[in-house]
PDB file of C-alpha atoms and ligand atoms in Angstrom:
ATOM      1  CA  MET A 859     -54.432  21.002   0.885  1.00 85.00           C
ATOM      2  CA  ASP A 860     -57.957  22.439   0.848  1.00 89.00           C
ATOM      3  CA  LYS A 861     -58.816  23.153  -2.806  1.00 90.00           C
ATOM      4  CA  ALA A 862     -61.611  25.486  -1.676  1.00 88.00           C
ATOM      5  CA  LYS A 863     -59.235  27.788   0.206  1.00 92.00           C
ATOM      6  CA  LEU A 864     -56.423  28.260  -2.272  1.00 97.00           C
ATOM      7  CA  PRO A 865     -54.486  31.531  -2.386  1.00 98.00           C
ATOM      8  CA  ARG A 866     -55.544  33.346  -5.585  1.00 98.00           C
ATOM      9  CA  HIS A 867     -52.176  35.010  -5.967  1.00 98.00           C
ATOM     10  CA  ILE A 868     -48.776  33.653  -4.892  1.00 98.00           C
ATOM     11  CA  ALA A 869     -45.653  35.826  -5.097  1.00 98.00           C
ATOM     12  CA  ILE A 870     -42.195  34.290  -4.821  1.00 98.00           C
ATOM     13  CA  ILE A 871     -38.764  35.746  -4.062  1.00 98.00           C
ATOM     14  CA  MET A 872     -36.588  33.112  -5.726  1.00 98.00           C
ATOM     15  CA  ASP A 873     -33.414  33.298  -3.671  1.00 98.00           C
ATOM     16  CA  GLY A 874     -30.371  31.075  -3.211  1.00 98.00           C
ATOM     17  CA  ASN A 875     -29.233  30.247  -6.749  1.00 98.00           C
ATOM     18  CA  GLY A 876     -25.721  31.533  -6.016  1.00 98.00           C
ATOM     19  CA  ARG A 877     -25.371  29.519  -2.801  1.00 98.00           C
ATOM     20  CA  TRP A 878     -26.741  26.405  -4.493  1.00 98.00           C
ATOM     21  CA  ALA A 879     -23.965  26.704  -7.099  1.00 98.00           C
ATOM     22  CA  ARG A 880     -21.240  27.559  -4.578  1.00 98.00           C
ATOM     23  CA  ASN A 881     -22.161  24.499  -2.484  1.00 98.00           C
ATOM     24  CA  ARG A 882     -21.340  22.411  -5.549  1.00 98.00           C
ATOM     25  CA  ASP A 883     -18.295  24.371  -6.741  1.00 98.00           C
ATOM     26  CA  LEU A 884     -20.219  25.433  -9.815  1.00 98.00           C
ATOM     27  CA  PRO A 885     -20.374  28.891 -11.427  1.00 97.00           C
ATOM     28  CA  ARG A 886     -23.179  31.142 -10.141  1.00 97.00           C
ATOM     29  CA  LEU A 887     -24.804  31.068 -13.559  1.00 97.00           C
ATOM     30  CA  GLU A 888     -25.272  27.331 -13.271  1.00 98.00           C
ATOM     31  CA  GLY A 889     -27.326  28.072 -10.163  1.00 98.00           C
ATOM     32  CA  HIS A 890     -29.471  30.491 -12.151  1.00 98.00           C
ATOM     33  CA  ARG A 891     -29.842  27.927 -14.938  1.00 98.00           C
ATOM     34  CA  ARG A 892     -31.078  25.346 -12.442  1.00 98.00           C
ATOM     35  CA  GLY A 893     -33.245  28.061 -10.949  1.00 98.00           C
ATOM     36  CA  SER A 894     -34.941  28.583 -14.285  1.00 98.00           C
ATOM     37  CA  GLU A 895     -35.748  24.855 -14.401  1.00 98.00           C
ATOM     38  CA  THR A 896     -37.419  25.268 -11.019  1.00 98.00           C
ATOM     39  CA  VAL A 897     -39.409  28.169 -12.496  1.00 98.00           C
ATOM     40  CA  GLU A 898     -40.780  25.858 -15.157  1.00 97.00           C
ATOM     41  CA  GLY A 899     -41.795  23.210 -12.604  1.00 98.00           C
ATOM     42  CA  ILE A 900     -43.416  25.699 -10.243  1.00 98.00           C
ATOM     43  CA  VAL A 901     -45.410  27.420 -13.001  1.00 98.00           C
ATOM     44  CA  GLU A 902     -46.690  23.993 -14.031  1.00 98.00           C
ATOM     45  CA  ALA A 903     -47.505  23.024 -10.427  1.00 98.00           C
ATOM     46  CA  CYS A 904     -49.360  26.291  -9.750  1.00 98.00           C
ATOM     47  CA  ARG A 905     -51.411  25.845 -12.886  1.00 98.00           C
ATOM     48  CA  GLU A 906     -52.298  22.272 -11.963  1.00 97.00           C
ATOM     49  CA  ILE A 907     -53.184  23.202  -8.388  1.00 98.00           C
ATOM     50  CA  GLY A 908     -55.429  26.027  -9.617  1.00 97.00           C
ATOM     51  CA  ILE A 909     -53.504  29.149  -8.572  1.00 98.00           C
ATOM     52  CA  GLU A 910     -54.783  32.073 -10.661  1.00 98.00           C
ATOM     53  CA  TYR A 911     -51.780  34.425 -10.388  1.00 98.00           C
ATOM     54  CA  LEU A 912     -48.111  33.681  -9.822  1.00 98.00           C
ATOM     55  CA  THR A 913     -45.622  36.552  -9.546  1.00 98.00           C
ATOM     56  CA  LEU A 914     -41.912  35.773  -9.643  1.00 98.00           C
ATOM     57  CA  TYR A 915     -39.188  38.219  -8.612  1.00 98.00           C
ATOM     58  CA  ALA A 916     -36.734  37.386 -11.391  1.00 98.00           C
ATOM     59  CA  PHE A 917     -34.561  40.522 -11.474  1.00 98.00           C
ATOM     60  CA  SER A 918     -34.553  43.583  -9.241  1.00 97.00           C
ATOM     61  CA  GLN A 919     -33.309  47.046 -10.156  1.00 97.00           C
ATOM     62  CA  GLU A 920     -30.572  46.508  -7.579  1.00 96.00           C
ATOM     63  CA  ASN A 921     -29.501  43.372  -9.510  1.00 97.00           C
ATOM     64  CA  TRP A 922     -28.181  45.613 -12.333  1.00 98.00           C
ATOM     65  CA  ASN A 923     -25.236  46.300 -10.001  1.00 97.00           C
ATOM     66  CA  ARG A 924     -24.100  42.644 -10.025  1.00 97.00           C
ATOM     67  CA  PRO A 925     -20.953  41.748 -12.020  1.00 96.00           C
ATOM     68  CA  SER A 926     -21.669  42.321 -15.707  1.00 97.00           C
ATOM     69  CA  ASP A 927     -21.102  38.680 -16.726  1.00 97.00           C
ATOM     70  CA  GLU A 928     -23.764  37.580 -14.241  1.00 97.00           C
ATOM     71  CA  VAL A 929     -26.202  40.249 -15.475  1.00 98.00           C
ATOM     72  CA  LEU A 930     -25.570  39.276 -19.108  1.00 98.00           C
ATOM     73  CA  GLY A 931     -25.908  35.587 -18.263  1.00 97.00           C
ATOM     74  CA  LEU A 932     -29.223  36.164 -16.496  1.00 98.00           C
ATOM     75  CA  MET A 933     -30.547  38.202 -19.432  1.00 98.00           C
ATOM     76  CA  ASP A 934     -29.522  35.466 -21.823  1.00 98.00           C
ATOM     77  CA  LEU A 935     -31.225  32.859 -19.657  1.00 98.00           C
ATOM     78  CA  LEU A 936     -34.379  34.913 -19.586  1.00 98.00           C
ATOM     79  CA  LYS A 937     -34.384  35.363 -23.345  1.00 98.00           C
ATOM     80  CA  HIS A 938     -33.980  31.642 -23.943  1.00 97.00           C
ATOM     81  CA  PHE A 939     -36.590  30.808 -21.326  1.00 97.00           C
ATOM     82  CA  LEU A 940     -39.084  33.022 -23.186  1.00 98.00           C
ATOM     83  CA  ILE A 941     -38.231  31.533 -26.594  1.00 98.00           C
ATOM     84  CA  GLN A 942     -38.240  27.921 -25.426  1.00 98.00           C
ATOM     85  CA  LYS A 943     -41.235  28.002 -23.097  1.00 97.00           C
ATOM     86  CA  ARG A 944     -43.503  30.193 -25.226  1.00 98.00           C
ATOM     87  CA  PRO A 945     -45.279  27.283 -26.983  1.00 98.00           C
ATOM     88  CA  LYS A 946     -45.854  25.528 -23.655  1.00 97.00           C
ATOM     89  CA  LEU A 947     -47.225  28.682 -22.037  1.00 98.00           C
ATOM     90  CA  ILE A 948     -49.676  29.070 -24.925  1.00 98.00           C
ATOM     91  CA  GLN A 949     -50.606  25.379 -24.903  1.00 97.00           C
ATOM     92  CA  ASN A 950     -51.198  25.452 -21.137  1.00 97.00           C
ATOM     93  CA  GLY A 951     -53.219  28.654 -21.168  1.00 98.00           C
ATOM     94  CA  VAL A 952     -50.689  30.703 -19.201  1.00 98.00           C
ATOM     95  CA  ARG A 953     -50.837  34.452 -19.839  1.00 98.00           C
ATOM     96  CA  LEU A 954     -47.585  36.350 -19.326  1.00 98.00           C
ATOM     97  CA  ARG A 955     -47.376  39.809 -17.798  1.00 98.00           C
ATOM     98  CA  VAL A 956     -44.413  41.834 -16.692  1.00 98.00           C
ATOM     99  CA  ILE A 957     -43.896  44.394 -13.945  1.00 98.00           C
ATOM    100  CA  GLY A 958     -40.840  46.622 -13.701  1.00 98.00           C
ATOM    101  CA  GLN A 959     -38.836  49.188 -15.604  1.00 97.00           C
ATOM    102  CA  ILE A 960     -38.571  47.058 -18.708  1.00 97.00           C
ATOM    103  CA  ASP A 961     -37.121  49.787 -20.920  1.00 96.00           C
ATOM    104  CA  ARG A 962     -33.826  49.016 -19.173  1.00 97.00           C
ATOM    105  CA  LEU A 963     -33.812  45.439 -20.509  1.00 98.00           C
ATOM    106  CA  PRO A 964     -31.602  44.512 -23.488  1.00 98.00           C
ATOM    107  CA  GLU A 965     -33.394  44.724 -26.821  1.00 97.00           C
ATOM    108  CA  GLY A 966     -33.388  40.960 -27.396  1.00 97.00           C
ATOM    109  CA  VAL A 967     -35.058  40.235 -24.059  1.00 98.00           C
ATOM    110  CA  LEU A 968     -37.597  43.000 -24.569  1.00 98.00           C
ATOM    111  CA  ARG A 969     -38.460  41.659 -28.018  1.00 98.00           C
ATOM    112  CA  GLU A 970     -39.100  38.103 -26.754  1.00 98.00           C
ATOM    113  CA  LEU A 971     -41.002  39.450 -23.790  1.00 98.00           C
ATOM    114  CA  THR A 972     -43.284  41.599 -25.954  1.00 98.00           C
ATOM    115  CA  LYS A 973     -43.870  38.703 -28.333  1.00 98.00           C
ATOM    116  CA  THR A 974     -44.701  36.279 -25.510  1.00 98.00           C
ATOM    117  CA  ILE A 975     -47.044  38.765 -23.835  1.00 98.00           C
ATOM    118  CA  ALA A 976     -48.848  39.344 -27.150  1.00 98.00           C
ATOM    119  CA  GLU A 977     -49.100  35.635 -27.991  1.00 98.00           C
ATOM    120  CA  THR A 978     -50.398  34.646 -24.553  1.00 98.00           C
ATOM    121  CA  ARG A 979     -52.852  37.538 -24.223  1.00 98.00           C
ATOM    122  CA  HIS A 980     -55.866  35.262 -24.784  1.00 98.00           C
ATOM    123  CA  CYS A 981     -54.721  32.624 -22.243  1.00 98.00           C
ATOM    124  CA  GLU A 982     -57.043  32.238 -19.292  1.00 97.00           C
ATOM    125  CA  LYS A 983     -55.953  29.370 -17.087  1.00 97.00           C
ATOM    126  CA  MET A 984     -53.352  31.280 -15.112  1.00 98.00           C
ATOM    127  CA  THR A 985     -51.408  34.558 -15.181  1.00 98.00           C
ATOM    128  CA  LEU A 986     -47.644  34.436 -14.736  1.00 98.00           C
ATOM    129  CA  VAL A 987     -46.181  37.802 -13.763  1.00 98.00           C
ATOM    130  CA  LEU A 988     -42.434  38.314 -14.081  1.00 98.00           C
ATOM    131  CA  ALA A 989     -40.910  41.125 -12.038  1.00 98.00           C
ATOM    132  CA  LEU A 990     -37.992  42.361 -14.144  1.00 98.00           C
ATOM    133  CA  SER A 991     -35.845  45.386 -13.359  1.00 98.00           C
ATOM    134  CA  TYR A 992     -38.368  45.885 -10.567  1.00 98.00           C
ATOM    135  CA  SER A 993     -38.140  48.149  -7.538  1.00 98.00           C
ATOM    136  CA  SER A 994     -41.225  48.909  -5.516  1.00 98.00           C
ATOM    137  CA  ARG A 995     -39.845  52.114  -3.994  1.00 98.00           C
ATOM    138  CA  SER A 996     -38.709  53.540  -7.298  1.00 97.00           C
ATOM    139  CA  GLU A 997     -42.113  52.780  -8.863  1.00 97.00           C
ATOM    140  CA  LEU A 998     -43.952  54.480  -6.002  1.00 97.00           C
ATOM    141  CA  THR A 999     -41.623  57.479  -6.066  1.00 97.00           C
ATOM    142  CA  GLU A1000     -42.049  57.906  -9.818  1.00 96.00           C
ATOM    143  CA  LEU A1001     -45.831  57.676  -9.445  1.00 96.00           C
ATOM    144  CA  VAL A1002     -45.888  60.334  -6.708  1.00 94.00           C
ATOM    145  CA  ASN A1003     -43.829  62.613  -8.951  1.00 95.00           C
ATOM    146  CA  GLN A1004     -46.223  62.056 -11.862  1.00 94.00           C
ATOM    147  CA  MET A1005     -49.223  62.799  -9.672  1.00 91.00           C
ATOM    148  CA  VAL A1006     -47.664  65.985  -8.303  1.00 90.00           C
ATOM    149  CA  ARG A1007     -46.820  67.092 -11.843  1.00 91.00           C
ATOM    150  CA  SER A1008     -50.346  66.479 -13.112  1.00 90.00           C
ATOM    151  CA  ALA A1009     -51.951  68.234 -10.095  1.00 88.00           C
ATOM    152  CA  LEU A1010     -49.688  71.236 -10.721  1.00 89.00           C
ATOM    153  CA  ALA A1011     -50.465  71.215 -14.425  1.00 92.00           C
ATOM    154  CA  GLU A1012     -54.183  71.204 -13.603  1.00 90.00           C
ATOM    155  CA  GLY A1013     -53.582  74.059 -11.148  1.00 89.00           C
ATOM    156  CA  ASP A1014     -55.362  71.975  -8.501  1.00 83.00           C
ATOM    157  CA  ALA A1015     -53.363  72.332  -5.276  1.00 79.00           C
ATOM    158  CA  SER A1016     -56.103  70.736  -3.162  1.00 84.00           C
ATOM    159  CA  ARG A1017     -56.232  67.515  -5.186  1.00 83.00           C
ATOM    160  CA  VAL A1018     -56.685  64.452  -2.953  1.00 89.00           C
ATOM    161  CA  ILE A1019     -55.418  61.092  -4.191  1.00 90.00           C
ATOM    162  CA  ARG A1020     -57.396  58.045  -3.134  1.00 92.00           C
ATOM    163  CA  GLU A1021     -55.893  54.621  -2.379  1.00 94.00           C
ATOM    164  CA  ASP A1022     -57.765  52.917  -5.214  1.00 95.00           C
ATOM    165  CA  GLU A1023     -56.567  55.591  -7.663  1.00 93.00           C
ATOM    166  CA  LEU A1024     -52.963  54.989  -6.708  1.00 94.00           C
ATOM    167  CA  ASP A1025     -53.494  51.232  -6.844  1.00 95.00           C
ATOM    168  CA  ARG A1026     -54.799  51.459 -10.407  1.00 96.00           C
ATOM    169  CA  GLN A1027     -51.703  53.268 -11.626  1.00 96.00           C
ATOM    170  CA  LEU A1028     -49.198  50.680 -10.472  1.00 98.00           C
ATOM    171  CA  TYR A1029     -47.683  48.025 -12.757  1.00 98.00           C
ATOM    172  CA  THR A1030     -49.928  45.501 -10.951  1.00 98.00           C
ATOM    173  CA  GLU A1031     -53.116  47.265 -12.088  1.00 97.00           C
ATOM    174  CA  GLY A1032     -55.941  44.732 -12.261  1.00 96.00           C
ATOM    175  CA  LEU A1033     -54.102  42.012 -10.328  1.00 98.00           C
ATOM    176  CA  PRO A1034     -55.364  40.993  -6.882  1.00 98.00           C
ATOM    177  CA  ASP A1035     -52.863  41.612  -4.072  1.00 98.00           C
ATOM    178  CA  PRO A1036     -50.714  38.568  -3.290  1.00 98.00           C
ATOM    179  CA  ASP A1037     -52.295  36.307  -0.667  1.00 98.00           C
ATOM    180  CA  LEU A1038     -49.075  34.433  -0.012  1.00 98.00           C
ATOM    181  CA  LEU A1039     -45.413  35.411  -0.367  1.00 98.00           C
ATOM    182  CA  ILE A1040     -42.797  32.666  -0.402  1.00 98.00           C
ATOM    183  CA  ARG A1041     -39.098  33.453   0.010  1.00 98.00           C
ATOM    184  CA  THR A1042     -36.541  30.700  -0.325  1.00 98.00           C
ATOM    185  CA  SER A1043     -32.996  30.340   1.032  1.00 98.00           C
ATOM    186  CA  GLY A1044     -33.526  31.278   4.675  1.00 98.00           C
ATOM    187  CA  GLU A1045     -33.539  35.061   4.193  1.00 97.00           C
ATOM    188  CA  HIS A1046     -36.346  36.827   6.022  1.00 98.00           C
ATOM    189  CA  ARG A1047     -36.727  40.023   4.023  1.00 96.00           C
ATOM    190  CA  ILE A1048     -39.083  41.647   1.513  1.00 97.00           C
ATOM    191  CA  SER A1049     -36.257  43.285  -0.472  1.00 96.00           C
ATOM    192  CA  ASN A1050     -38.206  46.097  -2.148  1.00 98.00           C
ATOM    193  CA  PHE A1051     -40.790  43.719  -3.648  1.00 98.00           C
ATOM    194  CA  LEU A1052     -44.483  44.723  -3.981  1.00 98.00           C
ATOM    195  CA  LEU A1053     -44.350  46.910  -0.855  1.00 98.00           C
ATOM    196  CA  TRP A1054     -47.763  48.499  -1.433  1.00 98.00           C
ATOM    197  CA  GLN A1055     -49.451  45.292  -2.555  1.00 98.00           C
ATOM    198  CA  MET A1056     -48.217  43.158   0.348  1.00 98.00           C
ATOM    199  CA  ALA A1057     -49.969  45.099   3.126  1.00 97.00           C
ATOM    200  CA  TYR A1058     -51.933  41.968   4.170  1.00 96.00           C
ATOM    201  CA  THR A1059     -49.981  39.185   2.472  1.00 97.00           C
ATOM    202  CA  GLU A1060     -49.137  36.071   4.497  1.00 97.00           C
ATOM    203  CA  LEU A1061     -45.360  35.542   4.553  1.00 98.00           C
ATOM    204  CA  TYR A1062     -43.753  32.114   4.294  1.00 98.00           C
ATOM    205  CA  PHE A1063     -40.021  31.525   4.570  1.00 98.00           C
ATOM    206  CA  THR A1064     -38.145  28.318   3.838  1.00 98.00           C
ATOM    207  CA  ASP A1065     -34.441  27.445   4.094  1.00 98.00           C
ATOM    208  CA  THR A1066     -34.580  25.532   0.798  1.00 98.00           C
ATOM    209  CA  LEU A1067     -32.470  27.133  -1.941  1.00 98.00           C
ATOM    210  CA  TRP A1068     -34.487  28.056  -5.042  1.00 98.00           C
ATOM    211  CA  PRO A1069     -33.007  25.371  -7.373  1.00 98.00           C
ATOM    212  CA  ASP A1070     -34.131  22.732  -4.824  1.00 98.00           C
ATOM    213  CA  PHE A1071     -37.627  24.174  -4.331  1.00 98.00           C
ATOM    214  CA  ASN A1072     -40.337  21.877  -5.694  1.00 98.00           C
ATOM    215  CA  ARG A1073     -44.029  21.091  -5.809  1.00 98.00           C
ATOM    216  CA  GLU A1074     -43.978  19.369  -2.404  1.00 98.00           C
ATOM    217  CA  GLU A1075     -42.556  22.509  -0.785  1.00 98.00           C
ATOM    218  CA  LEU A1076     -45.053  24.655  -2.635  1.00 98.00           C
ATOM    219  CA  GLU A1077     -47.902  22.545  -1.291  1.00 98.00           C
ATOM    220  CA  ALA A1078     -46.445  22.772   2.231  1.00 98.00           C
ATOM    221  CA  ALA A1079     -46.452  26.582   1.908  1.00 98.00           C
ATOM    222  CA  ILE A1080     -50.063  26.538   0.723  1.00 98.00           C
ATOM    223  CA  ARG A1081     -51.079  24.280   3.632  1.00 97.00           C
ATOM    224  CA  GLU A1082     -49.350  26.621   6.080  1.00 97.00           C
ATOM    225  CA  TYR A1083     -51.195  29.566   4.470  1.00 97.00           C
ATOM    226  CA  GLN A1084     -54.490  27.711   4.863  1.00 96.00           C
ATOM    227  CA  SER A1085     -53.846  27.169   8.570  1.00 94.00           C
ATOM    228  CA  ARG A1086     -53.540  30.900   9.224  1.00 91.00           C
ATOM    229  CA  GLU A1087     -56.349  33.240  10.124  1.00 81.00           C
ATOM    230  CA  ARG A1088     -56.391  36.351   7.943  1.00 79.00           C
ATOM    231  CA  ARG A1089     -57.936  39.164   9.944  1.00 82.00           C
ATOM    232  CA  PHE A1090     -57.213  42.278   7.857  1.00 85.00           C
ATOM    233  CA  GLY A1091     -57.122  44.346  11.064  1.00 87.00           C
ATOM    234  CA  LEU A1092     -60.362  42.889  12.501  1.00 87.00           C
ATOM    235  CA  THR A1093     -60.847  40.728  15.605  1.00 87.00           C
ATOM    236  CA  THR A1094     -61.172  36.933  15.429  1.00 86.00           C
ATOM    237  CA  GLU A1095     -64.849  37.235  16.417  1.00 87.00           C
ATOM    238  CA  GLN A1096     -65.541  39.700  13.629  1.00 85.00           C
ATOM    239  CA  VAL A1097     -63.824  37.493  11.064  1.00 86.00           C
ATOM    240  CA  ARG A1098     -65.756  34.401  12.212  1.00 86.00           C
ATOM    241  CA  ALA A1099     -69.041  36.324  12.066  1.00 88.00           C
ATOM    242  CA  THR A1100     -68.491  37.026   8.365  1.00 79.00           C
ATOM    243  CA  LEU A1101     -67.808  33.394   7.479  1.00 74.00           C
TER     244      LEU A1101
HETATM  245  C1  FPP B 605     -31.433  35.161  -6.395  1.00 80.02           C
HETATM  246  O1  FPP B 605     -30.421  34.237  -6.107  1.00 80.02           O
HETATM  247  C2  FPP B 605     -31.901  34.979  -7.761  1.00 80.02           C
HETATM  248  C3  FPP B 605     -31.811  35.908  -8.747  1.00 80.02           C
HETATM  249  C4  FPP B 605     -31.209  37.232  -8.530  1.00 80.02           C
HETATM  250  C5  FPP B 605     -32.297  35.639 -10.105  1.00 80.02           C
HETATM  251  C6  FPP B 605     -33.481  34.756 -10.235  1.00 80.02           C
HETATM  252  C7  FPP B 605     -33.479  34.166 -11.576  1.00 80.02           C
HETATM  253  C8  FPP B 605     -33.854  32.920 -11.892  1.00 80.02           C
HETATM  254  C9  FPP B 605     -34.446  31.976 -10.935  1.00 80.02           C
HETATM  255  C10 FPP B 605     -33.665  32.360 -13.264  1.00 80.02           C
HETATM  256  C11 FPP B 605     -34.206  33.142 -14.396  1.00 80.02           C
HETATM  257  C12 FPP B 605     -35.647  33.473 -14.258  1.00 80.02           C
HETATM  258  C13 FPP B 605     -36.608  33.081 -15.109  1.00 80.02           C
HETATM  259  C14 FPP B 605     -37.983  33.610 -14.918  1.00 80.02           C
HETATM  260  C15 FPP B 605     -36.379  32.153 -16.211  1.00 80.02           C
HETATM  261  P1  FPP B 605     -28.985  34.791  -5.711  1.00 80.02           P
HETATM  262  O2  FPP B 605     -28.156  34.831  -6.931  1.00 80.02           O
HETATM  263  O3  FPP B 605     -29.124  36.093  -5.007  1.00 80.02           O
HETATM  264  O4  FPP B 605     -28.510  33.670  -4.729  1.00 80.02           O
HETATM  265  P2  FPP B 605     -27.506  33.846  -3.502  1.00 80.02           P
HETATM  266  O5  FPP B 605     -28.182  34.765  -2.519  1.00 80.02           O
HETATM  267  O6  FPP B 605     -27.376  32.461  -2.988  1.00 80.02           O
HETATM  268  O7  FPP B 605     -26.222  34.402  -4.066  1.00 80.02           O
END
């Protein structure tokens, strides 16, 4: 792994908790519980490696439609994760941020989330972003509606919206776009995650189920990322000329 060419921002779709549990005849929630242990290990590994931003897709808006005991169990897990890991996040200099429609979260989760965000605000070693009740399409649609409403209110029918303006009004405002997306469990999909932000993200898929994902696999993904040539629409010659 080349420490000089690290991705600044890694995003992860943590998939396969249910299958991990089913393979062992365990309840799905046990898979999520083991998945949250993996979260802890991967946050730690990213911090040690020197990754600046880590975004984890922990709960999508579509996930609200899962059976209610699974939704409640996941919310409970999240709440306890925030309570238990808060001191470690602070101690390790990990700032917490959240993206998503968080007003849909149960009060207890929202309270712990707000507290953790406030208490880690000064942390500077790494930023951990949790995507909770997140849907990229619904965020973009809501933003378009807001922009149309404000243009109408201003009576400015010829208003032109620039890319950077739109970018600044997303939940991810101020975060660099992800350089690398990892999805576990053999699924090869983006699933409504950071659609705008992933225009030039390198995609990495592994068959490993999320509870089995570990630092070694993370480093393999980073090495694979480092072996790719990122061209951003240019030719190889143009990219080499700028190096
Ligand atoms: C996908 O696996 C995983 C989720 C929907 C939830 C992810 C949550 C965690 C890893 C734990 C809690 C998070 C934190 C940040 C503490 P799946 O259930 O869709 O798996 P399957 O496709 O095998 O059924």
